[in-house]
């Protein structure tokens, strides 16, 4: 084993400790991040084991170049380290193995990663989320390159739950990796447990950020909501999909990223499917985004304009004209759904004008090829509860009826109770966040400074 690797192994073994659960004197910081700022602020209160962890963190970070240059010896390094006791050391070695150019023979990297995720030391990894995020990204890229994304879904989900990010409703870049694997594998439901949890905080994954600098890579924030929106879209949950695309669209930015642009295109299409019109860009969006994103999405805004005036012919012309753009953006399936929804929208408009209409008239008024197509659309809408009508197949007539009362019965009461419980839970979370903010040292310091500035000088009170 090379001398650099021997030094790395010895340092990891000497600095790793068995008990990684610690406290500081305030008893409020159970798992701080191993940053220089944290140690400078809390140095008088930090136990010796935590100092060793900080030294260990610095060792494994500095050793990444050595590990990359000695990839042929990494299996020997892993044999000398214990997954649980030397967790950080094992993790950076596995990351180096995933990032190495050539695949080892035999390629046992997946088995090693699986063993690591099931046995890692939670307290150690909670202190180094940036290193675990690097491992997760490398692991995800490896699975995508091997075309086996489905193998990593349960592992990353297990890691998110073990590290208590799910219980704390905290967003990490690992969430984006999980959603990407689910999308590529076309296995969506495993991600729902994670996606359905409302995010209330973001994990700090940038080590030693500059003053007022970012604590989290915005790329993975955008990807989480973009991938999540696509998963909800695939599962026909249009409300939730629209919300996720809206979050990606309203993320503060100085320029329009490709992720935001793609999210906006899907935002338009989902708006048409769900509301029958393009929803306005939220006012919370950055001015730069609001200024440039529409011109960059001209085919989609043209489609929305044609959809609003209920013109089947114009919609079909735009689809034909910009078919290459829609195919390149991988949105042609959604665009065809929009075209189909417009037929149904026009049929719904007929219910407000006519009580009885022949299938031939329905077809001619909404632009369908013939009565058979009209019958198929009307039956589909009746089954989905979009209209209330009966079809007399003998006469080829459709009889429209009024919507029955749907606001009575135990189902409505149950829905109200569920919505009320969600609101009460949301209110409780806001109160807890407000309490945490009031005791935050930075907030208290800043508030005290503002109060001092607002108070008049003592001389003004002189009698």
XYZ file of C-alpha atoms in Angstrom:
463
model
C 0.000 0.000 0.000
C 1.311 3.448 -0.950
C 2.660 5.629 1.878
C -0.076 8.265 1.351
C -2.740 5.612 1.768
C -1.059 4.218 4.866
C -1.085 7.677 6.433
C -4.761 8.038 5.530
C -5.694 4.663 7.058
C -3.748 5.311 10.249
C -5.270 8.757 10.678
C -8.808 7.453 10.141
C -8.328 4.593 12.589
C -6.789 6.847 15.261
C -9.287 9.690 15.002
C -12.474 7.653 14.661
C -14.330 7.144 17.935
C -17.090 4.748 18.934
C -19.549 7.178 20.534
C -20.529 9.877 18.090
C -23.558 11.165 19.994
C -22.486 14.241 21.927
C -23.799 17.398 23.465
C -22.622 20.938 23.951
C -23.347 22.812 27.118
C -26.448 24.487 25.706
C -27.946 21.035 24.986
C -29.537 22.445 21.846
C -27.054 21.338 19.196
C -27.092 17.567 18.886
C -25.695 17.236 15.366
C -23.902 20.404 14.197
C -22.086 20.609 10.879
C -18.303 20.178 10.953
C -17.540 23.689 9.742
C -14.815 26.075 10.849
C -17.431 28.707 11.724
C -19.166 26.278 14.053
C -15.951 25.380 15.869
C -14.895 29.002 16.238
C -18.229 29.866 17.822
C -18.623 26.833 20.099
C -14.979 25.963 20.850
C -15.283 26.337 24.669
C -18.193 23.901 24.810
C -17.099 21.143 22.409
C -16.012 17.777 23.740
C -12.741 16.117 22.797
C -14.431 13.434 20.691
C -15.993 16.109 18.517
C -12.624 17.773 18.013
C -11.283 14.441 16.821
C -14.192 14.211 14.411
C -13.321 17.630 13.028
C -9.725 16.484 12.537
C -11.022 13.296 10.917
C -13.207 15.329 8.583
C -10.220 17.445 7.510
C -8.149 14.301 6.949
C -10.686 12.606 4.670
C -11.288 15.803 2.699
C -7.571 16.320 2.084
C -7.098 12.640 1.186
C -9.450 12.671 -1.799
C -6.664 13.461 -4.277
C -4.485 10.700 -2.837
C -7.335 8.207 -3.105
C -8.056 9.188 -6.701
C -4.391 8.646 -7.685
C -4.258 5.218 -6.025
C -7.545 3.744 -7.201
C -5.950 0.320 -7.745
C -5.276 0.001 -3.991
C -8.658 1.121 -2.674
C -9.921 -2.416 -2.068
C -6.980 -2.965 0.281
C -7.872 0.247 2.121
C -11.478 -0.897 2.614
C -10.315 -4.179 4.110
C -8.580 -2.291 6.928
C -11.576 -0.103 7.821
C -14.853 -0.881 9.588
C -18.026 0.508 7.993
C -19.568 1.654 11.281
C -16.519 2.763 13.253
C -14.619 4.353 10.358
C -17.701 5.586 8.518
C -16.317 8.802 7.008
C -13.158 7.077 5.820
C -15.089 4.243 4.155
C -17.420 6.732 2.488
C -14.693 8.803 0.809
C -13.001 5.595 -0.386
C -16.260 4.387 -1.951
C -16.777 7.792 -3.548
C -13.291 7.594 -5.053
C -14.047 4.104 -6.385
C -17.242 5.316 -8.065
C -15.436 8.292 -9.580
C -12.489 6.266 -10.903
C -12.216 5.982 -14.672
C -11.871 2.212 -14.946
C -14.138 -0.399 -13.370
C -12.416 -2.837 -10.982
C -12.513 -6.562 -11.721
C -14.653 -7.924 -10.233
C -16.878 -4.855 -9.937
C -18.231 -5.102 -6.402
C -18.914 -1.398 -5.933
C -22.690 -1.779 -5.666
C -22.414 -4.477 -2.987
C -19.971 -2.312 -1.019
C -22.288 0.712 -1.293
C -25.236 -1.386 -0.186
C -23.360 -2.639 2.864
C -22.281 0.903 3.670
C -25.814 2.363 3.505
C -27.234 -0.351 5.741
C -24.459 -0.051 8.354
C -23.153 3.528 8.362
C -22.823 5.497 11.577
C -25.731 7.950 11.596
C -24.089 10.445 13.958
C -20.918 10.660 11.869
C -22.785 11.213 8.614
C -25.096 13.802 10.151
C -21.952 15.828 10.827
C -20.708 15.625 7.239
C -23.718 15.958 4.915
C -21.546 17.429 2.162
C -19.430 14.264 1.951
C -22.467 12.009 1.950
C -24.034 14.148 -0.788
C -20.894 13.606 -2.921
C -21.149 9.873 -2.298
C -24.829 9.887 -3.274
C -24.178 11.777 -6.529
C -21.323 9.425 -7.475
C -23.434 6.381 -6.610
C -26.341 7.722 -8.689
C -24.124 8.439 -11.694
C -22.697 4.934 -11.431
C -26.163 3.354 -11.461
C -27.228 5.475 -14.433
C -24.079 4.528 -16.340
C -24.735 0.854 -15.568
C -28.391 1.317 -16.655
C -29.579 -0.157 -13.357
C -31.237 2.836 -11.649
C -33.899 0.703 -9.973
C -31.257 -0.969 -7.786
C -30.488 2.281 -5.978
C -34.017 3.527 -5.241
C -34.600 1.612 -2.015
C -31.042 2.310 -0.834
C -31.210 6.096 -1.165
C -34.697 6.147 0.348
C -33.393 4.057 3.257
C -30.495 6.512 3.724
C -32.818 9.539 3.791
C -34.980 7.896 6.442
C -32.031 6.605 8.526
C -30.428 10.042 8.595
C -33.745 11.480 9.907
C -34.027 13.949 7.033
C -37.507 12.566 6.312
C -38.654 12.833 9.941
C -37.386 16.426 10.106
C -38.896 17.387 6.715
C -35.444 18.517 5.612
C -34.405 18.735 1.981
C -31.041 17.372 0.824
C -29.526 16.887 -2.609
C -29.987 13.135 -2.036
C -33.706 13.746 -2.548
C -32.970 14.866 -6.116
C -30.856 11.741 -6.733
C -33.693 9.510 -5.515
C -36.233 11.232 -7.769
C -33.895 10.976 -10.763
C -33.479 7.225 -10.252
C -37.252 6.784 -9.942
C -37.846 8.722 -13.159
C -35.245 6.864 -15.209
C -36.414 3.491 -13.845
C -40.085 4.479 -14.378
C -40.701 3.315 -10.808
C -42.488 6.296 -9.298
C -44.345 5.196 -6.191
C -41.296 4.644 -3.923
C -40.589 8.376 -4.144
C -44.083 9.424 -3.068
C -43.423 8.989 0.655
C -40.560 11.473 0.339
C -42.308 13.855 -2.086
C -45.556 14.024 -0.101
C -43.696 15.361 2.953
C -43.725 19.163 2.952
C -40.204 20.581 3.184
C -39.658 23.008 6.080
C -35.840 23.254 6.122
C -32.808 22.716 3.880
C -29.686 20.825 4.895
C -26.385 22.750 4.830
C -24.259 20.867 2.304
C -21.672 23.495 1.372
C -18.690 23.252 3.705
C -17.440 26.579 5.099
C -19.587 28.856 2.886
C -18.539 32.513 2.498
C -20.371 35.157 4.561
C -23.969 35.434 3.338
C -23.117 32.746 0.779
C -25.287 29.784 -0.182
C -25.533 26.777 2.137
C -27.026 24.488 -0.515
C -26.424 24.008 -4.230
C -29.472 25.520 -5.949
C -29.070 23.032 -8.808
C -30.263 20.173 -6.615
C -33.072 22.281 -5.159
C -34.360 22.921 -8.685
C -33.841 19.298 -9.736
C -35.776 17.974 -6.747
C -38.844 20.030 -7.602
C -38.481 19.456 -11.346
C -38.086 15.695 -10.989
C -40.819 15.611 -8.349
C -43.188 17.465 -10.650
C -42.509 14.948 -13.400
C -43.202 12.042 -11.037
C -46.531 13.544 -9.962
C -47.308 14.208 -13.612
C -46.675 10.568 -14.503
C -49.030 9.546 -11.673
C -51.731 11.981 -12.912
C -51.549 14.128 -9.767
C -51.776 17.405 -11.654
C -52.345 19.660 -8.627
C -49.161 18.526 -6.921
C -47.213 18.529 -10.213
C -48.216 22.140 -10.877
C -47.110 23.132 -7.369
C -43.672 21.519 -7.798
C -43.098 23.211 -11.165
C -44.201 26.514 -9.620
C -41.638 26.165 -6.810
C -38.888 25.552 -9.373
C -40.098 28.572 -11.329
C -40.184 30.917 -8.316
C -36.739 30.025 -6.963
C -34.667 33.245 -6.630
C -32.285 33.513 -9.577
C -30.154 36.016 -11.501
C -30.624 34.136 -14.785
C -32.966 31.589 -16.347
C -31.488 28.100 -15.990
C -32.351 25.180 -18.270
C -34.109 23.498 -15.345
C -36.331 26.520 -14.744
C -37.057 26.808 -18.475
C -38.131 23.164 -18.729
C -40.187 23.546 -15.550
C -41.960 26.573 -17.048
C -42.815 24.685 -20.242
C -44.397 21.901 -18.216
C -46.014 24.514 -15.945
C -47.849 25.886 -19.008
C -49.003 22.466 -20.200
C -50.160 21.321 -16.769
C -51.996 24.632 -16.287
C -53.922 23.998 -19.495
C -54.761 20.438 -18.456
C -55.824 21.400 -14.950
C -57.342 24.886 -15.262
C -58.055 25.281 -18.979
C -55.794 28.298 -19.222
C -52.208 29.314 -18.598
C -51.730 30.318 -14.972
C -49.906 33.655 -14.521
C -46.264 33.530 -13.493
C -46.246 34.005 -9.701
C -45.227 37.508 -8.633
C -42.653 35.993 -6.293
C -40.571 34.969 -9.324
C -37.363 36.865 -9.990
C -37.699 39.845 -12.325
C -35.036 38.356 -14.581
C -37.058 35.164 -14.886
C -40.324 36.981 -15.572
C -38.627 39.083 -18.240
C -36.912 36.377 -20.304
C -38.668 33.072 -19.710
C -41.717 33.696 -21.905
C -39.741 34.634 -25.046
C -37.695 31.465 -24.540
C -40.918 29.404 -24.504
C -42.741 30.947 -27.456
C -44.220 27.725 -28.936
C -45.789 26.912 -25.555
C -47.241 30.388 -25.015
C -48.660 30.276 -28.564
C -50.268 26.932 -27.769
C -51.764 28.354 -24.576
C -53.171 31.364 -26.475
C -54.830 29.105 -29.054
C -56.181 26.855 -26.292
C -57.843 29.763 -24.477
C -59.850 30.789 -27.579
C -61.064 27.164 -27.924
C -59.751 26.846 -31.488
C -59.059 23.199 -32.316
C -57.777 24.139 -35.767
C -55.329 26.713 -34.382
C -54.089 24.318 -31.700
C -53.479 21.596 -34.287
C -51.665 24.078 -36.552
C -49.343 25.109 -33.720
C -48.666 21.477 -32.798
C -47.768 20.711 -36.407
C -45.660 23.859 -36.771
C -43.631 23.305 -33.587
C -43.644 19.508 -33.487
C -39.833 19.341 -33.614
C -39.594 21.597 -30.534
C -42.155 19.576 -28.572
C -40.451 16.301 -29.475
C -37.007 17.653 -28.595
C -38.328 18.825 -25.222
C -39.940 15.395 -24.717
C -43.287 17.097 -24.204
C -45.195 15.801 -27.230
C -47.204 13.377 -25.074
C -48.358 16.248 -22.852
C -49.109 18.411 -25.877
C -51.348 15.691 -27.315
C -53.141 15.487 -23.976
C -53.735 19.238 -24.171
C -55.232 18.811 -27.628
C -57.512 16.041 -26.344
C -58.566 18.111 -23.334
C -59.624 20.953 -25.624
C -62.184 18.648 -27.265
C -63.557 17.840 -23.813
C -63.523 21.502 -22.837
C -65.618 22.362 -25.884
C -68.054 19.535 -25.078
C -68.410 20.963 -21.552
C -69.287 24.324 -23.098
C -72.101 22.651 -25.028
C -73.696 21.469 -21.758
C -74.241 25.114 -20.790
C -76.133 25.826 -24.020
C -78.032 22.668 -25.001
C -80.182 20.123 -23.185
C -80.248 17.664 -26.081
C -77.889 17.308 -29.004
C -77.149 14.627 -31.568
C -73.734 13.000 -31.624
C -73.288 14.282 -35.180
C -73.874 17.854 -34.008
C -71.502 17.344 -31.076
C -68.779 16.162 -33.473
C -69.242 19.080 -35.863
C -69.372 21.720 -33.123
C -66.212 20.603 -31.346
C -64.239 19.610 -34.449
C -64.215 15.822 -34.104
C -64.076 13.631 -37.245
C -67.432 11.895 -36.688
C -70.186 10.779 -34.267
C -68.221 7.718 -33.131
C -65.402 9.917 -31.888
C -67.939 12.193 -30.209
C -69.550 9.229 -28.461
C -66.178 7.996 -27.220
C -65.285 11.420 -25.764
C -68.710 11.890 -24.149
C -68.611 8.434 -22.548
C -65.118 9.101 -21.189
C -66.240 12.398 -19.685
C -69.326 10.788 -18.103
C -67.185 8.064 -16.525
C -64.751 10.642 -15.128
C -67.536 12.829 -13.724
C -66.646 15.743 -16.007
C -70.194 16.033 -17.383
C -73.572 14.547 -16.492
C -75.401 13.132 -19.497
C -77.024 10.046 -21.003
C -76.604 8.704 -24.534
C -79.464 7.208 -26.492
C -77.580 4.995 -28.916
C -80.733 4.123 -30.832
C -81.401 7.741 -31.803
C -77.786 8.893 -31.546
C -78.769 11.652 -29.115
C -77.076 13.030 -26.006
C -79.211 14.366 -23.140
C -77.299 16.687 -20.795
C -78.373 16.998 -17.148
C -77.497 19.247 -14.210
C -74.747 18.342 -11.792
C -76.151 16.518 -8.747
C -75.543 17.811 -5.239
C -72.051 16.656 -4.281
C -71.702 18.591 -1.030
C -73.658 16.242 1.205
C -72.891 12.923 2.803
C -70.189 11.513 5.078
C -67.510 11.745 2.401
C -67.668 15.530 2.381
C -67.437 15.680 6.180
C -64.414 13.372 6.115
C -62.725 15.607 3.521
C -63.369 18.705 5.647
C -61.926 16.989 8.724
C -58.801 15.952 6.800
C -58.279 19.454 5.418
C -58.794 20.967 8.878
C -56.207 18.578 10.360
C -53.707 19.621 7.675
C -54.316 23.314 8.445
C -53.876 22.756 12.188
C -50.642 20.847 11.607
C -49.391 23.608 9.320
C -50.257 26.235 11.929
C -48.347 24.273 14.580
C -45.271 24.101 12.354
C -45.359 27.850 11.751
C -45.552 28.498 15.498
C -42.584 26.172 16.127
C -40.530 27.853 13.404
C -41.408 31.254 14.867
C -40.223 30.145 18.320
C -36.961 28.806 16.880
C -36.408 32.033 14.977
C -36.915 34.170 18.082
C -34.063 32.391 19.909
C -31.754 32.232 16.894
C -28.536 34.098 17.874
C -28.188 35.821 14.512
C -31.806 37.003 14.570
C -31.548 38.230 18.168
C -28.321 40.086 17.408
C -29.745 41.713 14.308
C -33.024 42.623 16.023
C -31.157 44.170 18.956
C -29.105 46.258 16.533
C -32.221 47.512 14.764
C -33.861 48.405 18.076
C -30.768 50.344 19.161
C -30.819 52.319 15.923
C -34.536 53.110 16.258
C -34.256 54.419 19.823
C -33.688 58.194 20.127
C -30.516 59.520 21.726
C -30.486 59.891 25.521
C -30.113 63.661 25.245
C -33.539 63.908 23.666
C -35.071 62.800 26.966
C -33.390 65.572 28.962
C -35.845 67.787 30.765
